[in-house]
XYZ file of C-alpha atoms in Angstrom:
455
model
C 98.508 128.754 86.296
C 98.729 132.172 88.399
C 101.731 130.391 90.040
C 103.207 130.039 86.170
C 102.803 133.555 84.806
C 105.286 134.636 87.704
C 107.846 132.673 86.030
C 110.166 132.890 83.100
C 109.367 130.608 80.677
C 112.610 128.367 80.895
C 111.604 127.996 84.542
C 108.329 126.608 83.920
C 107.245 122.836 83.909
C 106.690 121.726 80.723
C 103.200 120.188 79.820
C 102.447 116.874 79.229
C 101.511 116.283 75.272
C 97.609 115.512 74.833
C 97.730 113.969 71.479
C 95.089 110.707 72.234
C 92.857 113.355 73.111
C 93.206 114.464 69.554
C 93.319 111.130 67.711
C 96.765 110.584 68.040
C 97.632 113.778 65.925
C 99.423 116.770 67.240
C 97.211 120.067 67.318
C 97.069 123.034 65.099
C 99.415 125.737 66.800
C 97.935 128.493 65.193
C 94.211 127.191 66.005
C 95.096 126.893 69.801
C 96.364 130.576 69.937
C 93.937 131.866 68.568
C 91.208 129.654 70.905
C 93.426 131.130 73.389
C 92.801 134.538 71.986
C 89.228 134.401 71.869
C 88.941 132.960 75.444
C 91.045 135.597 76.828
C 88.921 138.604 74.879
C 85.547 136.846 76.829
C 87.299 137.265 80.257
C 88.998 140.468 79.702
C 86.080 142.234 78.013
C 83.806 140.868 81.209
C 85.586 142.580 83.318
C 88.115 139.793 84.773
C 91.786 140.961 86.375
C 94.657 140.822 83.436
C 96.398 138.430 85.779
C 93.632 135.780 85.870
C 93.003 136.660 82.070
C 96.992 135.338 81.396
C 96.445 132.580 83.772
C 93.606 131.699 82.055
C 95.369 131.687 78.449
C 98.373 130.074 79.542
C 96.493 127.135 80.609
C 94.692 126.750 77.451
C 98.075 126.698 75.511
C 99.282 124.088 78.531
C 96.256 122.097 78.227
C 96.961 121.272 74.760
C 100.937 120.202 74.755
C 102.224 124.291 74.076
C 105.457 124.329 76.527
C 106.785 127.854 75.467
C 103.318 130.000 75.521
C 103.627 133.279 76.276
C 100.631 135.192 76.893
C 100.456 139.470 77.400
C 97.290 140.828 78.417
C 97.006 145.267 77.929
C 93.421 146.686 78.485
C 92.699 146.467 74.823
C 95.087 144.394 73.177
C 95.522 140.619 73.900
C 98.435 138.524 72.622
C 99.847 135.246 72.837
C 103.460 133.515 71.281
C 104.909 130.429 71.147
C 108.110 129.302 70.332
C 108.265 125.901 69.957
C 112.333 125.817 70.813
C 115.511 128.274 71.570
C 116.358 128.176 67.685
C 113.027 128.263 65.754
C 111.679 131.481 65.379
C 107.837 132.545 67.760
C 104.848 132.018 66.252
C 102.857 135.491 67.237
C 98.883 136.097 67.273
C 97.130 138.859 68.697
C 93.466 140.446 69.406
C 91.785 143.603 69.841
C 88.834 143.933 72.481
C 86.826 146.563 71.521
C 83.493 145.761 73.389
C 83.159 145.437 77.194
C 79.993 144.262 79.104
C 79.168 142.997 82.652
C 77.730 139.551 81.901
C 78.800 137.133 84.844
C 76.779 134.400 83.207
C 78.663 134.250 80.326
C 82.034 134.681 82.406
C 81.411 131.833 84.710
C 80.369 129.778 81.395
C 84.095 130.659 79.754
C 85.714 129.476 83.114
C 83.671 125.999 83.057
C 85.201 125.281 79.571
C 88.596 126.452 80.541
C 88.359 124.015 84.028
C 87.284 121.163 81.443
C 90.026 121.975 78.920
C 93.220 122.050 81.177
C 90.930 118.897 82.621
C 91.913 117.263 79.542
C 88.230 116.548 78.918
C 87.457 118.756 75.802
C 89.242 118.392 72.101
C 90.078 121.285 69.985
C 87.033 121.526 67.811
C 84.527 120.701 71.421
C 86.304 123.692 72.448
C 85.530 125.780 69.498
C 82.181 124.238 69.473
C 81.027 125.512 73.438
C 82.822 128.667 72.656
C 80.346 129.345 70.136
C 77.799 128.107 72.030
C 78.688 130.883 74.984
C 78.825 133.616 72.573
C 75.416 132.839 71.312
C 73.494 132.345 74.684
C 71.643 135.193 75.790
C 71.685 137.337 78.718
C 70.069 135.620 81.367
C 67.701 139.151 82.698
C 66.028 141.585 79.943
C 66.707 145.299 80.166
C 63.602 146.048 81.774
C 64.760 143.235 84.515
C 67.805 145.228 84.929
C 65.986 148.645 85.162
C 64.023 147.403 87.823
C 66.750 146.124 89.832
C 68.690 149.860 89.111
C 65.816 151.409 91.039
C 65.697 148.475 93.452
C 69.463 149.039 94.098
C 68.896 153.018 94.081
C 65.482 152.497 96.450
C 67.718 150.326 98.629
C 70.605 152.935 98.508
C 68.889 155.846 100.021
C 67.387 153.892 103.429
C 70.873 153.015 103.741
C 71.486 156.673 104.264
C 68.246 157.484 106.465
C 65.468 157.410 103.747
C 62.068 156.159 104.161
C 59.421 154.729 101.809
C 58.465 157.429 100.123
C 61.875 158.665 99.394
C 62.864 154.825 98.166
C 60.115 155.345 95.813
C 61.069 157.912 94.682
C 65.355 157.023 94.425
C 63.905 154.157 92.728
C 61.566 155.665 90.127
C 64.651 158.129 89.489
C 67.387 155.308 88.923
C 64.815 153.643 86.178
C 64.453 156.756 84.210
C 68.113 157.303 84.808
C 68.384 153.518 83.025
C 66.050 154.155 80.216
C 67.888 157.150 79.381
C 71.258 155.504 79.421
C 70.058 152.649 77.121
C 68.060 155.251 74.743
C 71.918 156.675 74.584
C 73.512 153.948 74.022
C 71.200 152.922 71.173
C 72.124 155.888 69.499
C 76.078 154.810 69.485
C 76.740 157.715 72.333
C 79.931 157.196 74.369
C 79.635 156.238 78.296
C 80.604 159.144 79.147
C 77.605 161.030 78.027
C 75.365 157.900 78.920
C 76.722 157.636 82.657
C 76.006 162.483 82.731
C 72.534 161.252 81.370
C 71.557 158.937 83.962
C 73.053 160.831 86.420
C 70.580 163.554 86.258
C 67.348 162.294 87.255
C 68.130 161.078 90.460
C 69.801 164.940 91.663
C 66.469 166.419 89.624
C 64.550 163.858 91.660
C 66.426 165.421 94.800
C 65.310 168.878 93.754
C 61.790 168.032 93.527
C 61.868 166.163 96.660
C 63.072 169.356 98.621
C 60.732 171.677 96.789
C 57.671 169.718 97.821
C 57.084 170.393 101.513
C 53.905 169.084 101.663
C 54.891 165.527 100.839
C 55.011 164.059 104.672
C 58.418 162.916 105.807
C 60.673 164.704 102.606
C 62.418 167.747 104.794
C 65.704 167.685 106.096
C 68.350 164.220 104.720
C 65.419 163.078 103.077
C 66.106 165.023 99.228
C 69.955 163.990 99.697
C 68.914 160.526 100.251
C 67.209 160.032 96.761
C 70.214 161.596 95.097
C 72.929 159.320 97.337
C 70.926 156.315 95.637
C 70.393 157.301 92.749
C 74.919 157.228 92.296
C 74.874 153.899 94.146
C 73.642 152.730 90.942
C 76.161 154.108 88.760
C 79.334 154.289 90.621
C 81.662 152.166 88.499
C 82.823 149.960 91.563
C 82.874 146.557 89.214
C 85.997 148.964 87.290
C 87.714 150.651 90.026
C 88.610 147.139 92.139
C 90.091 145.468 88.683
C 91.893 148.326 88.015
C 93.315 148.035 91.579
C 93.744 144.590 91.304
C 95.815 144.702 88.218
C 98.438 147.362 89.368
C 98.564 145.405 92.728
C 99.420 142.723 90.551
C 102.075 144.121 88.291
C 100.019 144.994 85.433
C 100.681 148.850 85.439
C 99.819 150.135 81.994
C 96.124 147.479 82.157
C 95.942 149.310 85.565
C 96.077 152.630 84.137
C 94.022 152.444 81.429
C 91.241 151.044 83.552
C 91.626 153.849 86.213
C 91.435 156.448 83.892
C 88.235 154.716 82.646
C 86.712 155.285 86.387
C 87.968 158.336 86.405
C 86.076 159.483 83.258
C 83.282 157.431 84.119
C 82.989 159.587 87.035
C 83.427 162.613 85.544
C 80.562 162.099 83.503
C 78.472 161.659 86.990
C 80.139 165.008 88.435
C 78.914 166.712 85.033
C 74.970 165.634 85.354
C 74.785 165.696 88.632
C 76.698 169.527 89.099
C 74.328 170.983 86.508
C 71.080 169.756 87.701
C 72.333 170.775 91.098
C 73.492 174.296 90.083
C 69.970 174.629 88.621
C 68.067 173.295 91.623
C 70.041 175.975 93.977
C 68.790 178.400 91.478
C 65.723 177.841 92.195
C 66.053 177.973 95.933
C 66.260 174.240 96.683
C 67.584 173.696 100.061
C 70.420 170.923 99.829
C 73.012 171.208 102.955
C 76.416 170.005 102.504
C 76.623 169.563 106.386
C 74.196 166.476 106.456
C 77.380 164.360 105.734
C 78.064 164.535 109.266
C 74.621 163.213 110.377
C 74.397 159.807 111.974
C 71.349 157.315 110.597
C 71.302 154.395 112.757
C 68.735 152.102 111.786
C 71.025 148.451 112.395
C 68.328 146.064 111.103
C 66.787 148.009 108.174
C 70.105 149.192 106.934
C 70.961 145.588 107.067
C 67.962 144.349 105.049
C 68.578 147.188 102.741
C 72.221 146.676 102.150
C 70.935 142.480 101.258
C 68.586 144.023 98.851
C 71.003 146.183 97.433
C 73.612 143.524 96.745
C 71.092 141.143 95.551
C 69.723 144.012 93.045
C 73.358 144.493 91.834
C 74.093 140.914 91.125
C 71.340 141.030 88.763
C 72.614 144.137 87.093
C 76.008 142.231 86.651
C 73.982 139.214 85.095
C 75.241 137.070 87.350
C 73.664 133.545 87.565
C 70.511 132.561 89.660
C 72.587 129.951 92.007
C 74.822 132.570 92.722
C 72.696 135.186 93.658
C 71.951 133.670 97.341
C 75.315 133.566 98.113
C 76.841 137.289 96.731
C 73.658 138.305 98.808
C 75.037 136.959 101.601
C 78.481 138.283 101.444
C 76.940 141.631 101.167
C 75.206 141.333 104.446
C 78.820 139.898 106.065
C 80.235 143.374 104.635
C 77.152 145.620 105.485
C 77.332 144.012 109.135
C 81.338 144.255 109.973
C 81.284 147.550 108.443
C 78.193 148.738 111.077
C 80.192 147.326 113.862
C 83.623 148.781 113.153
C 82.161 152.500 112.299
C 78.512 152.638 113.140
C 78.863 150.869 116.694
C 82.332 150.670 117.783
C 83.135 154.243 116.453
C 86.013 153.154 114.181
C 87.666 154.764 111.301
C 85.237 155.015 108.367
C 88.390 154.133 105.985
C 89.483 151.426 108.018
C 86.081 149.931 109.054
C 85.710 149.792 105.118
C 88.745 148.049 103.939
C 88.323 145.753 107.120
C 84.714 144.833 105.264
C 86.072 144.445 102.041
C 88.741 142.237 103.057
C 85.967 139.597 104.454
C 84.422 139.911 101.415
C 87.308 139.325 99.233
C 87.662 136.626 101.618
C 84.881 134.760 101.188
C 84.193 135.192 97.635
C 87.888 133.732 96.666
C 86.759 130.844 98.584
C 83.337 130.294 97.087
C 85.006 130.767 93.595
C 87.756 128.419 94.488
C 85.293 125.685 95.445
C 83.195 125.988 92.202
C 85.917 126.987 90.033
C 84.568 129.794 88.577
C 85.809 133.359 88.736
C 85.690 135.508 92.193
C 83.692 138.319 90.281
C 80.128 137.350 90.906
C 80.687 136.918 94.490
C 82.843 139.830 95.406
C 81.876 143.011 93.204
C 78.412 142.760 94.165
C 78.907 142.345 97.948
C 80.732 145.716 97.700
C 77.712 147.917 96.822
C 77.102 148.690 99.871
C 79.653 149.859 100.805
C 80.446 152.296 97.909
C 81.004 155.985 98.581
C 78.125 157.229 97.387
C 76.774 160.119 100.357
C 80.835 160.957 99.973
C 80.429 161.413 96.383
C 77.330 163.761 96.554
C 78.117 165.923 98.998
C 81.170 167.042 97.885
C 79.432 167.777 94.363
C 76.946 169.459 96.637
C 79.327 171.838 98.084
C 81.709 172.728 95.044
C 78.375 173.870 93.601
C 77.391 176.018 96.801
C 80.793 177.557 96.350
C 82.353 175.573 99.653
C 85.528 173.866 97.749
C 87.242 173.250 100.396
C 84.916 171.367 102.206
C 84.020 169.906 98.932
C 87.625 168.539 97.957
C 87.729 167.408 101.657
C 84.538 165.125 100.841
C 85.830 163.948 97.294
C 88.933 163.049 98.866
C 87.261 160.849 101.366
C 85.041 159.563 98.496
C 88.313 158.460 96.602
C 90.081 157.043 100.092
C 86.538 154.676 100.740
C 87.116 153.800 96.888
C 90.601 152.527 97.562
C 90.004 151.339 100.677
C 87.050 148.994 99.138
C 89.915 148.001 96.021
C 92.919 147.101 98.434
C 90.852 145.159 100.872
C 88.912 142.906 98.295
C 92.691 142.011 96.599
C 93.712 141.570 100.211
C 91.467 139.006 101.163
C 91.695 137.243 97.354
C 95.766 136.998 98.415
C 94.767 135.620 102.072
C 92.632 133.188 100.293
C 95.015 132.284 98.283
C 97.972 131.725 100.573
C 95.831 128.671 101.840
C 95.232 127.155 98.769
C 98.050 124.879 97.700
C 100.134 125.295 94.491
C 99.854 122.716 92.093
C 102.752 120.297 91.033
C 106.404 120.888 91.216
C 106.662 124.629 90.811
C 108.239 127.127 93.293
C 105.838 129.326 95.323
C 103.831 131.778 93.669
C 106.400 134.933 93.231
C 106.069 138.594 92.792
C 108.900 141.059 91.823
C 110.820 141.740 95.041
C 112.530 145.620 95.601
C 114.578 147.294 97.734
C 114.269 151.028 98.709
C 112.787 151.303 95.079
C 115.666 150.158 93.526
């Protein structure tokens, strides 16, 4: 169906009509738009690419005999028309998404029915039926599950960057406040924005406190920079910033757009609590250096333990499902190791050596999807953590509020090159993966638009 959407309709191969699946009668048009519809609104609002989302639709509408289908996916706004020939006139639905969550339970659940349907093993109403069923079900972890595994991921975050146990206790204990805090906000009907400043703030006060108490044993020095570097592992919006990537890769410029400038204020609202708590913590004479970004910690077998730990306590956060966990664990430790190699041991390009990571782990996870027919989310934007710019992020906050811009633009910028770096490879190694997979029936190759000098 990916290989579809790239063509015009009147180039596509019509479907074959399913009606002994449905009694002998022909189905209700207007009922499988709108199944289409709601379908769609699951993937989209769980975070899915707006290419797979179309894909996704137009094999619904295939499934079930629909030969002209038409599907548009936009960040908020999903429709879907079908004209049943050149001379009658399109039958039109659409649907607004208004809520967005990161539940990969439910999202591998809504790919299972759409693998049976275009099976041709579900009717209309089973259809309806399971997609009630998957609306209903809950999350599989409780939000004090998912706290814990934000200060897991946080705890795990800061011996990636030279911490020890005291200071992963302490990341840790600052991430779940951070958590309790957002959800307290988000209870009230407060925007992300303001949830994602919240929870920003006890990890840098957390960093503060660390540096103030000297007579804690091993907190001087990287230590108080440590708690705050894990504390934004946990709230980076890396699960955002790779769709958004993916969908302007893809073609899908305005979906693209929208979602970047979601990261974008998403990560303004980080700058915001983490600047002021920082601007208060100088105040006070905390002792935060800006020049520990250029420190080496090379610790190759706990940073590769921690970086396991990290990706298994984001996959949790996502929701995804308990088989799955093993293996996005797994491709975190591929990433975390060919990323230590490239930069850590060979000496490589930071930039480079992440995108090289990425790419494995886009890799990977296309195939692992591929072979269980689910979506490549789970496997991929976990496996990433890692590698997320987090000691990039904070020291360049660190040194526009110790009056060093330069030096602090020059650290953002090289926060926002790993962030790319991390998008392009993991759509990279998805197209790899892809280019090996064969195209089902009769259709040409799977096409993209093809330019000239920009022309």
């Amino acid at each position: 169906m990916r290989t579809f959407v790239r063509l015009s309709v009147t180039e596509r191969p019509g479907p074959e009509a399913l009606l002994e699946r449905e009694g002998g009668h022909a189905v209700s048009v207007p009922r499988v738009l709108d199944l289409s519809l709601r379908i769609g609104e699951l993937l989209l609002a769980g975070g899915e690419g707006a290419e797979d989302v179309e894909a996704a639709m137009l094999g619904v509408g295939y499934a079930y005999g629909l030969a002209r289908v038409e599907p548009n996916v936009t960040f908020t706004l999903l429709g879907i028309s079908h004209q049943p020939s050149l001379t009658d006139p399109p039958l039109t639905s659409t649907r607004t998404v208004r809520r967005r969550g990161s539940d990969y339970t439910r999202l591998a659940a809504v790919y299972r029915l759409v693998d049976d349907i275009t099976a041709g093993e579900v009717t209309l109403e089973d259809a309806y039926r399971r997609l009630a069923d998957i609306r209903r079900n809950r999350h599989p972890y409780g939000s004090w599950t998912l706290t814990g595994a934000a200060g897991l991921l946080a705890g795990a975050a800061s011996l990636l960057v030279g911490g020890n146990l005291i200071i992963f206790l302490a990341a840790g204990l600052a991430a779940m406040l951070g958590d309790r805090l957002a959800w307290l906000l988000a209870g009230r009907g407060l925007p992300e924005f303001y949830q994602f400043a919240a929870a920003a703030m006890p990890a840098a006060a957390m960093g503060v406190l660390v540096d103030k108490a000297h007579w804690i044993p091993g907190t001087a020095g990287v230590q108080s920079s440590a708690v705050i570097t894990g504390g934004l592992f946990a709230l980076l919006p890396g699960r955002a910033l790779v769709a958004a990537v993916q969908d302007g890769l893809t073609g899908f410029y305005i979906t693209a757009s929208a979602r970047l400038l979601e990261v974008m204020y998403l990560v303004v609202g980080i700058v915001v609590g983490v600047t002021l708590v920082l601007y208060v913590g100088v105040s006070v004479g905390a002792e935060l250096d800006p020049d520990q970004a250029l420190r080496a910690y090379d610790h190759p077998w706990v940073q590769l333990v921690a970086a396991m730990v990290l990706t298994l306590a984001f996959a949790v956060l996502l929701q995804c499902e308990r088989a799955v966990l093993v293996l996005a664990t797994l491709n975190g430790g591929v990433a975390w190791t060919v990323f230590g190699v490239l930069h850590q041991q060979a000496g490589g390009n930071q930039v480079a050596a992440t995108a090289a990571a990425a790419g494995l782990v886009g890799l990977f996870g296309q195939l692992m999807a591929r072979y269980r027919y689910v979506s490549v989310l789970p496997y991929v934007t976990a496996a990433i953590g890692p590698l997320l710019p987090g000691s990039a992020t904070y020291f360049g906050l660190l040194a526009i509020t110790q009056n060093h811009t330069s030096q602090g633009f020059t650290q953002l910028t090289r926060a926002a090159a790993l962030a790319l770096a991390l998008a392009i490879g993991v759509n990279l190694g998805n197209e790899i993966a892809r280019l090996a997979l064969p195209t089902p029936g009769p259709a040409t190759p799977r096409r993209a638009a093809k330019r000239t000098r920009g022309f």
